[in-house]
Structure formats: C-alpha cells, structure tokens
Short mmCIF file of C-alpha atoms in Angstrom, two decimals:
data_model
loop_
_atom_site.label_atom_id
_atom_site.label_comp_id
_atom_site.label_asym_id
_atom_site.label_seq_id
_atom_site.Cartn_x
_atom_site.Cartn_y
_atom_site.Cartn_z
CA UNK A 582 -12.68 17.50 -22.22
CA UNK A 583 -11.35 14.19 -21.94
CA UNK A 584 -14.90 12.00 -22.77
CA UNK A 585 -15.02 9.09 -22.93
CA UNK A 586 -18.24 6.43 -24.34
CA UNK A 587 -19.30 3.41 -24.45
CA UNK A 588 -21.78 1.47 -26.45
CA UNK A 589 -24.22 0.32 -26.02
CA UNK A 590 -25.20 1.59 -22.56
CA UNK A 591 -27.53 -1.61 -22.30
CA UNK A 592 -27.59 -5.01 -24.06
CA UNK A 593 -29.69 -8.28 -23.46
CA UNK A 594 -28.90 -11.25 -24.97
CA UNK A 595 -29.46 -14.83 -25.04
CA UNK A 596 -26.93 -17.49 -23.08
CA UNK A 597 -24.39 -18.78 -25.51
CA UNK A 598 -24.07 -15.99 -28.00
CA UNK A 599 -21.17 -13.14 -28.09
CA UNK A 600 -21.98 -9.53 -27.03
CA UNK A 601 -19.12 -6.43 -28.57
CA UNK A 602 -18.97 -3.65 -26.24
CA UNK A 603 -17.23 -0.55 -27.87
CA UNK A 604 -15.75 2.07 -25.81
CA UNK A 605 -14.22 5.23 -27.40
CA UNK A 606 -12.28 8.33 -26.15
CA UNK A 607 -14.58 11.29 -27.94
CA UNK A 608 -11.56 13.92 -27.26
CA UNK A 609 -7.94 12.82 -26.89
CA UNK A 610 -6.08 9.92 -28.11
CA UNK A 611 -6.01 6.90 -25.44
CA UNK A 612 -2.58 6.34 -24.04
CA UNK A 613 -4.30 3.02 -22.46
CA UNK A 614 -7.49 1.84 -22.34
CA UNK A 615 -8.96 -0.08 -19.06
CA UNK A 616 -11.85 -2.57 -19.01
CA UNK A 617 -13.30 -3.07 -14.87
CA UNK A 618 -16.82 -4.97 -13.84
CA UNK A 619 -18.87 -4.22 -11.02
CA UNK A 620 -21.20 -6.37 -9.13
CA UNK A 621 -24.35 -5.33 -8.06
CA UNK A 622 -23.24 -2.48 -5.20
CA UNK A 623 -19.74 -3.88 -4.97
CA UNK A 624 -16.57 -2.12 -6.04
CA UNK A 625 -14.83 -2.17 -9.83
CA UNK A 626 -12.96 -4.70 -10.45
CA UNK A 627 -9.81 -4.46 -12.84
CA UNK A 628 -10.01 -7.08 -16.09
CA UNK A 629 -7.58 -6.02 -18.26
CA UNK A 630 -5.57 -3.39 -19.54
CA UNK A 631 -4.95 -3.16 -22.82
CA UNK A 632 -2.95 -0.86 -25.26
CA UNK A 633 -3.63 0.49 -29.03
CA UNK A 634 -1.89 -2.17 -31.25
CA UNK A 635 -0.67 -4.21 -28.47
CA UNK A 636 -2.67 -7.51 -26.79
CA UNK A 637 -3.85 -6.90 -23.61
CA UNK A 638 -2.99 -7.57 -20.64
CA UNK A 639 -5.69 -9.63 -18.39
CA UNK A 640 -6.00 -10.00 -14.62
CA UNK A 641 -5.20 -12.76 -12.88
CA UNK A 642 -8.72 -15.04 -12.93
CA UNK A 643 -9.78 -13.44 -15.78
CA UNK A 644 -10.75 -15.65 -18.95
CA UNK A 645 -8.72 -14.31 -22.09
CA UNK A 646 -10.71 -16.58 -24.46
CA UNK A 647 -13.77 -15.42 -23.13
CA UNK A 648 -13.23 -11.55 -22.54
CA UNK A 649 -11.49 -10.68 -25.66
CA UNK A 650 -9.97 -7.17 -25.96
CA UNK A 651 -9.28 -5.66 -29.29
CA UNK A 652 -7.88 -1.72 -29.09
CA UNK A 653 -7.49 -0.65 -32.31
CA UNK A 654 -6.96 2.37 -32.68
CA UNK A 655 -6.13 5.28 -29.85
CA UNK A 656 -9.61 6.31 -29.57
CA UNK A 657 -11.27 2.76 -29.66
CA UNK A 658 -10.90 -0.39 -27.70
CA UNK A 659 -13.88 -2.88 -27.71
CA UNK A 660 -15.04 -5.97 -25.42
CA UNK A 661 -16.31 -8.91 -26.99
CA UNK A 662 -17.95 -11.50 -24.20
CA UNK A 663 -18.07 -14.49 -26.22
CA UNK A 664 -20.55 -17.32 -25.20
CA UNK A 665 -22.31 -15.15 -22.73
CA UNK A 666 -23.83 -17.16 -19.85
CA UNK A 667 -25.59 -15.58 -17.18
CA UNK A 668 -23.26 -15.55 -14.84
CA UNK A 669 -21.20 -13.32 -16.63
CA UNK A 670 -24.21 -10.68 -16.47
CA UNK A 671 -22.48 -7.61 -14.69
CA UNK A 672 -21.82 -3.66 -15.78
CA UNK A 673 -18.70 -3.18 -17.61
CA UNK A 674 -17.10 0.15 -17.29
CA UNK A 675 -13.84 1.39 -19.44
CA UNK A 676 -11.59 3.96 -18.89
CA UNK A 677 -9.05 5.98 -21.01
CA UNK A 678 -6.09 7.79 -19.99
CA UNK A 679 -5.32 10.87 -21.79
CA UNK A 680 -1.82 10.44 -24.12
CA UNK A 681 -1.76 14.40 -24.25
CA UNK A 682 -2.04 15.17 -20.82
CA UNK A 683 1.64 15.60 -19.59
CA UNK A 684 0.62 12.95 -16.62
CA UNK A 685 -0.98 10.12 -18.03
CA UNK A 686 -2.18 8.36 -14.30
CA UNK A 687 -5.26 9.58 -14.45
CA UNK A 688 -8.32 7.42 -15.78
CA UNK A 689 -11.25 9.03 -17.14
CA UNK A 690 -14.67 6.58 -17.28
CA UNK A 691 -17.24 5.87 -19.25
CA UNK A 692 -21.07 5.96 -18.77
CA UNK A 693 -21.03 1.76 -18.74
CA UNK A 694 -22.88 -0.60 -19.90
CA UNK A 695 -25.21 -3.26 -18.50
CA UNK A 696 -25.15 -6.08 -20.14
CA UNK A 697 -27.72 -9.09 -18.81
CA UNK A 698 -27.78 -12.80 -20.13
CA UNK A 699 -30.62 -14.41 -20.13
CA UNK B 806 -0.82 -5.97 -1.15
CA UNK B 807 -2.29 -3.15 -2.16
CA UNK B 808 -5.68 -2.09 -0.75
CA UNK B 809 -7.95 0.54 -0.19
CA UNK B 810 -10.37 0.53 2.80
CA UNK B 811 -13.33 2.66 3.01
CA UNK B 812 -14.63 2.02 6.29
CA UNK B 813 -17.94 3.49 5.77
CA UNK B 814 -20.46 2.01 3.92
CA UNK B 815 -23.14 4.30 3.95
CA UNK B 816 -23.74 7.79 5.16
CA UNK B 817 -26.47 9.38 5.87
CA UNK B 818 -26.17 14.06 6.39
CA UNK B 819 -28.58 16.70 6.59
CA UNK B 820 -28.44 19.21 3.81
CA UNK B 821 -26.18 21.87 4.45
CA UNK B 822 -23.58 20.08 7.24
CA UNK B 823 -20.68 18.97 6.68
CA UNK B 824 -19.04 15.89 5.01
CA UNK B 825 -15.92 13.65 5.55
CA UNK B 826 -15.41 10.34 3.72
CA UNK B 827 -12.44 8.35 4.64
CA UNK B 828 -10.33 6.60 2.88
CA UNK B 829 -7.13 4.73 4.33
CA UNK B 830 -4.81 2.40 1.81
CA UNK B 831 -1.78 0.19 1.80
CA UNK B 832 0.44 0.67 -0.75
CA UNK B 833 4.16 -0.50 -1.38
CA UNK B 834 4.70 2.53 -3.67
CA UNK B 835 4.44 6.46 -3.69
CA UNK B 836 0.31 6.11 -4.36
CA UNK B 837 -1.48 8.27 -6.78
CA UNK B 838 -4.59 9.06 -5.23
CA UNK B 839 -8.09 9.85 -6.51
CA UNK B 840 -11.87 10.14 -5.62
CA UNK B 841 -14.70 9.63 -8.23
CA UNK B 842 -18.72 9.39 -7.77
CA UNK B 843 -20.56 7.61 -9.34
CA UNK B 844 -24.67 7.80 -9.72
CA UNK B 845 -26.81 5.14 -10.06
CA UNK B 846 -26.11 3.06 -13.33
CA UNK B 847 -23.57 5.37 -14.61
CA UNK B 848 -19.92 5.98 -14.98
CA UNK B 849 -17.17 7.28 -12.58
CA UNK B 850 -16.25 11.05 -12.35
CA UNK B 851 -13.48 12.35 -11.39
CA UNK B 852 -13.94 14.45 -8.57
CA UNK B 853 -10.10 15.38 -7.49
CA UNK B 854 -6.50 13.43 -7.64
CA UNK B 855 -3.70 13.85 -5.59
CA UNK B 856 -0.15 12.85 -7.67
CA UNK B 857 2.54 15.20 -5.67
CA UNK B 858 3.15 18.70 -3.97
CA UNK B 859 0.51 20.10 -1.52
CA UNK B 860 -1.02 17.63 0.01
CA UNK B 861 -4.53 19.52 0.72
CA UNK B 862 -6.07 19.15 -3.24
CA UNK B 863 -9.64 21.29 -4.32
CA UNK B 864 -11.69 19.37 -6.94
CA UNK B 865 -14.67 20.11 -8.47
CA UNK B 866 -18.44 20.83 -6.98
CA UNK B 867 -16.51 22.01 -3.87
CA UNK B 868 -14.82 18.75 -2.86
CA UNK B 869 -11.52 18.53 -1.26
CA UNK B 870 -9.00 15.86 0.02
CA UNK B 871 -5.86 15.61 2.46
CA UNK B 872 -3.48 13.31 1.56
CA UNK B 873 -1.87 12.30 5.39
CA UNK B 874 1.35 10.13 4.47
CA UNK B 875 1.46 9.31 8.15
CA UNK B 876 -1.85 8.09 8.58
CA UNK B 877 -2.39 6.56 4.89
CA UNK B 878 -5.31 8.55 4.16
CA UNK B 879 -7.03 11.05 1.80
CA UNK B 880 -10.58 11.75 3.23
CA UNK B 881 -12.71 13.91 1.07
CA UNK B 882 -14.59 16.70 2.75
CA UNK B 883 -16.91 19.08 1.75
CA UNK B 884 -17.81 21.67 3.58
CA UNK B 885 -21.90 21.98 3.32
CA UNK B 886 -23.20 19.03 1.32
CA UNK B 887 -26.23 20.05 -0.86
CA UNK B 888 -28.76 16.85 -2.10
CA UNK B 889 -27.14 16.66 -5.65
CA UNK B 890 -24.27 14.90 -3.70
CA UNK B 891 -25.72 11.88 -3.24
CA UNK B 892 -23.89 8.85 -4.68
CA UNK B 893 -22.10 6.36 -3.95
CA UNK B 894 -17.82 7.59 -3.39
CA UNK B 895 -15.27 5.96 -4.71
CA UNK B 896 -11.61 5.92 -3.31
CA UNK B 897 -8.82 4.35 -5.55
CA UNK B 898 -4.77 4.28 -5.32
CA UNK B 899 -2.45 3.71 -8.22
CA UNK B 900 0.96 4.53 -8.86
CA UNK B 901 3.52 4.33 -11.85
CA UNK B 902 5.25 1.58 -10.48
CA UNK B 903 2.23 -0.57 -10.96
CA UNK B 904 1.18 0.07 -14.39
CA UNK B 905 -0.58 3.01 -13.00
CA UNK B 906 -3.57 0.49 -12.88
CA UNK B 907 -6.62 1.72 -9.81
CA UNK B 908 -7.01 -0.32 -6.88
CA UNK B 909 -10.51 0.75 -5.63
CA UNK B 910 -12.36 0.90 -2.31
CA UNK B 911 -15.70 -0.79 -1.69
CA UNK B 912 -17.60 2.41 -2.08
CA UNK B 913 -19.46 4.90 0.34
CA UNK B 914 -22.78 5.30 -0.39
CA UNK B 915 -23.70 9.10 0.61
CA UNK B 916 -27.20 9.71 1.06
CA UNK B 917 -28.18 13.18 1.83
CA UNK B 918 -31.85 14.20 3.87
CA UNK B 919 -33.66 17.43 3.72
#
C-alpha cells in the first residue's frame, strides 16, 4: 500500500520550452502532496507543498512562476517547469501523505524523475 | 533552525557485520523522525519512523532505530548487513508544528564488500 508514481521517470527537452511532471498516489487519497529536487549526490530539497484544491505553498527561493504546482485532485498533483533552462536540470521527487492513515506525518515517495535541459 | 546532520558520508562494511548510521538533529519542536533509502536514480523508501512511545522502533528488511532525546539522535542499526543494503541513507525530522514538512540529512552512502 500507499504507492505513489510519477511520470515520466525521464524527460529531455530543449532550453526554453515547459516540461509537466505528473505525480499520482496509486492507493489512498493524498492528504498533501510534496514536490523536493536533488542535486547530483546532494540531499532533497523541499519546493513546495501543495494541497488538493488549494495553491501551493513554495519555499523560500523558489520561483512560483516558474515551478507551477497544480493538485487537482487527491490522487494527482503535477509540476509544470516552464521555460526550462539547463540549469534547472535536476531529479524531482514527490511525495504523498496518506489522508486515511490515522497519522498523516508520514511521506511516502515516488520513483522520480530526471528531467535534463539541453 | 532546524537541521539534520549525518556525519558520515560514506560507509564502507563487510557482509555480514554490523551497521550503525547516525543521525543527530536540531529541532525546536517534538521531531517526527524517519529513515528512508534510496537506490541509485530512484525514489525514497521508507524504512522505519519514530512519532511517539518506545523509543527503540523495528522497520522493515531488519532495520532498527533509537530515538535518544538526550543526545538528539536516531541511528539506524542493523544487525548483519547483507549486499542488497547498499544505498545511499537518508535521515529526515519533521513535526506537526511545522507543517509536518521533512528536513533531510545530506545522505550516507552505504557500500557493502564481500
């Protein structure tokens, strides 16, 4: 229990176009949904939080206009990087916690997904 | 602040002895604490999570933690490591009063030789 995926796992793209992560909770219903990026053998780093029907919630130093967070439903929250540059190459990693889990603290994480800008 | 310090960036055991990771934090709340691995280019599993109660916690593939409120730690141990357990070991702090968003560590990298 309590999966959660992402897609897609990889994605290259060009500088200056807009990439959509999706990440979904295959299981349980999302109480909150988490977005993180980690450098190359460095530790996660927190972007934004966001809730279903509610904006998110960024991280201080973290581009709103350029990292924008839709969660739509309870199972789905997706991660558009708009004008990709290469800079902004990384792996993105979400992670759900679980609304029907009588502690919702815990995060469970998905697979990730490399994305590289060329 | 809040911050989690893994002091050990990599580790290198034989197969078969035994395995402590530390983890030590600073936290200006009751922490919620947790472990996860991760393997190369994927995701984070959870391998335990400490919220309340005992303060010696079991997880899975034989891993276990003590929470020590007077040292502000939760090392994971495991007992007789086995070369599936190599990965790189996350530690990571939250608590309620801060959204319960995860404040990691930098990561220890366990590598295991036969």
């Amino acid at each position: 229990g309590a999966v959660v995926s992402q897609h897609p796992s990889r994605v290259i793209c060009k500088s200056g176009t807009s990439v959509k992560i999706e990440c979904r909770s295959l299981d349980f219903q999302a109480t909150t949904m988490f977005w993180y990026r980690q450098f190359p053998k460095q530790s996660l780093m927190l972007m934004a939080t966001s809730n279903e029907g509610s904006k998110a919630t960024y991280e201080q130093g973290v581009e709103k206009d350029k990292f924008l967070i839709n969660h739509a439903s309870l199972t789905l929250s997706t991660l558009t990087v708009t004008s990709a540059h290469p800079e902004d190459s990384s792996f993105y990693i979400c992670s759900a916690t679980n609304r029907g889990e009588s502690s919702t603290d815990t995060q469970y994480f998905g697979p990730g997904t490399r994305l590289t800008v060329l | 602040a809040q911050s989690v310090t893994q002091p050990d960036i990599h580790i290198t055991v034989s197969e078969g002895a035994s395995l402590e990771l530390r983890c030590n934090y600073s936290y200006g709340a009751t922490p919620y604490l947790f472990w996860y691995v991760q393997s190369p280019g994927q995701g984070l599993q959870l391998l335990l999570k400490y919220f309340s109660g005992d303060t010696l916690v079991q997880g899975i593939k034989g891993f276990e933690a003590e929470f020590k409120r007077s040292q502000s730690s939760f090392n994971l141990r495991k007992p007789s490591v086995h070369w599936s357990d190599a990965a790189e070991y996350f530690c990571a702090v939250g608590a309620k009063e801060y959204g319960n968003k995860l404040v990691f560590g930098a990561g220890t990298i366990l590598r295991v030789k036969s």
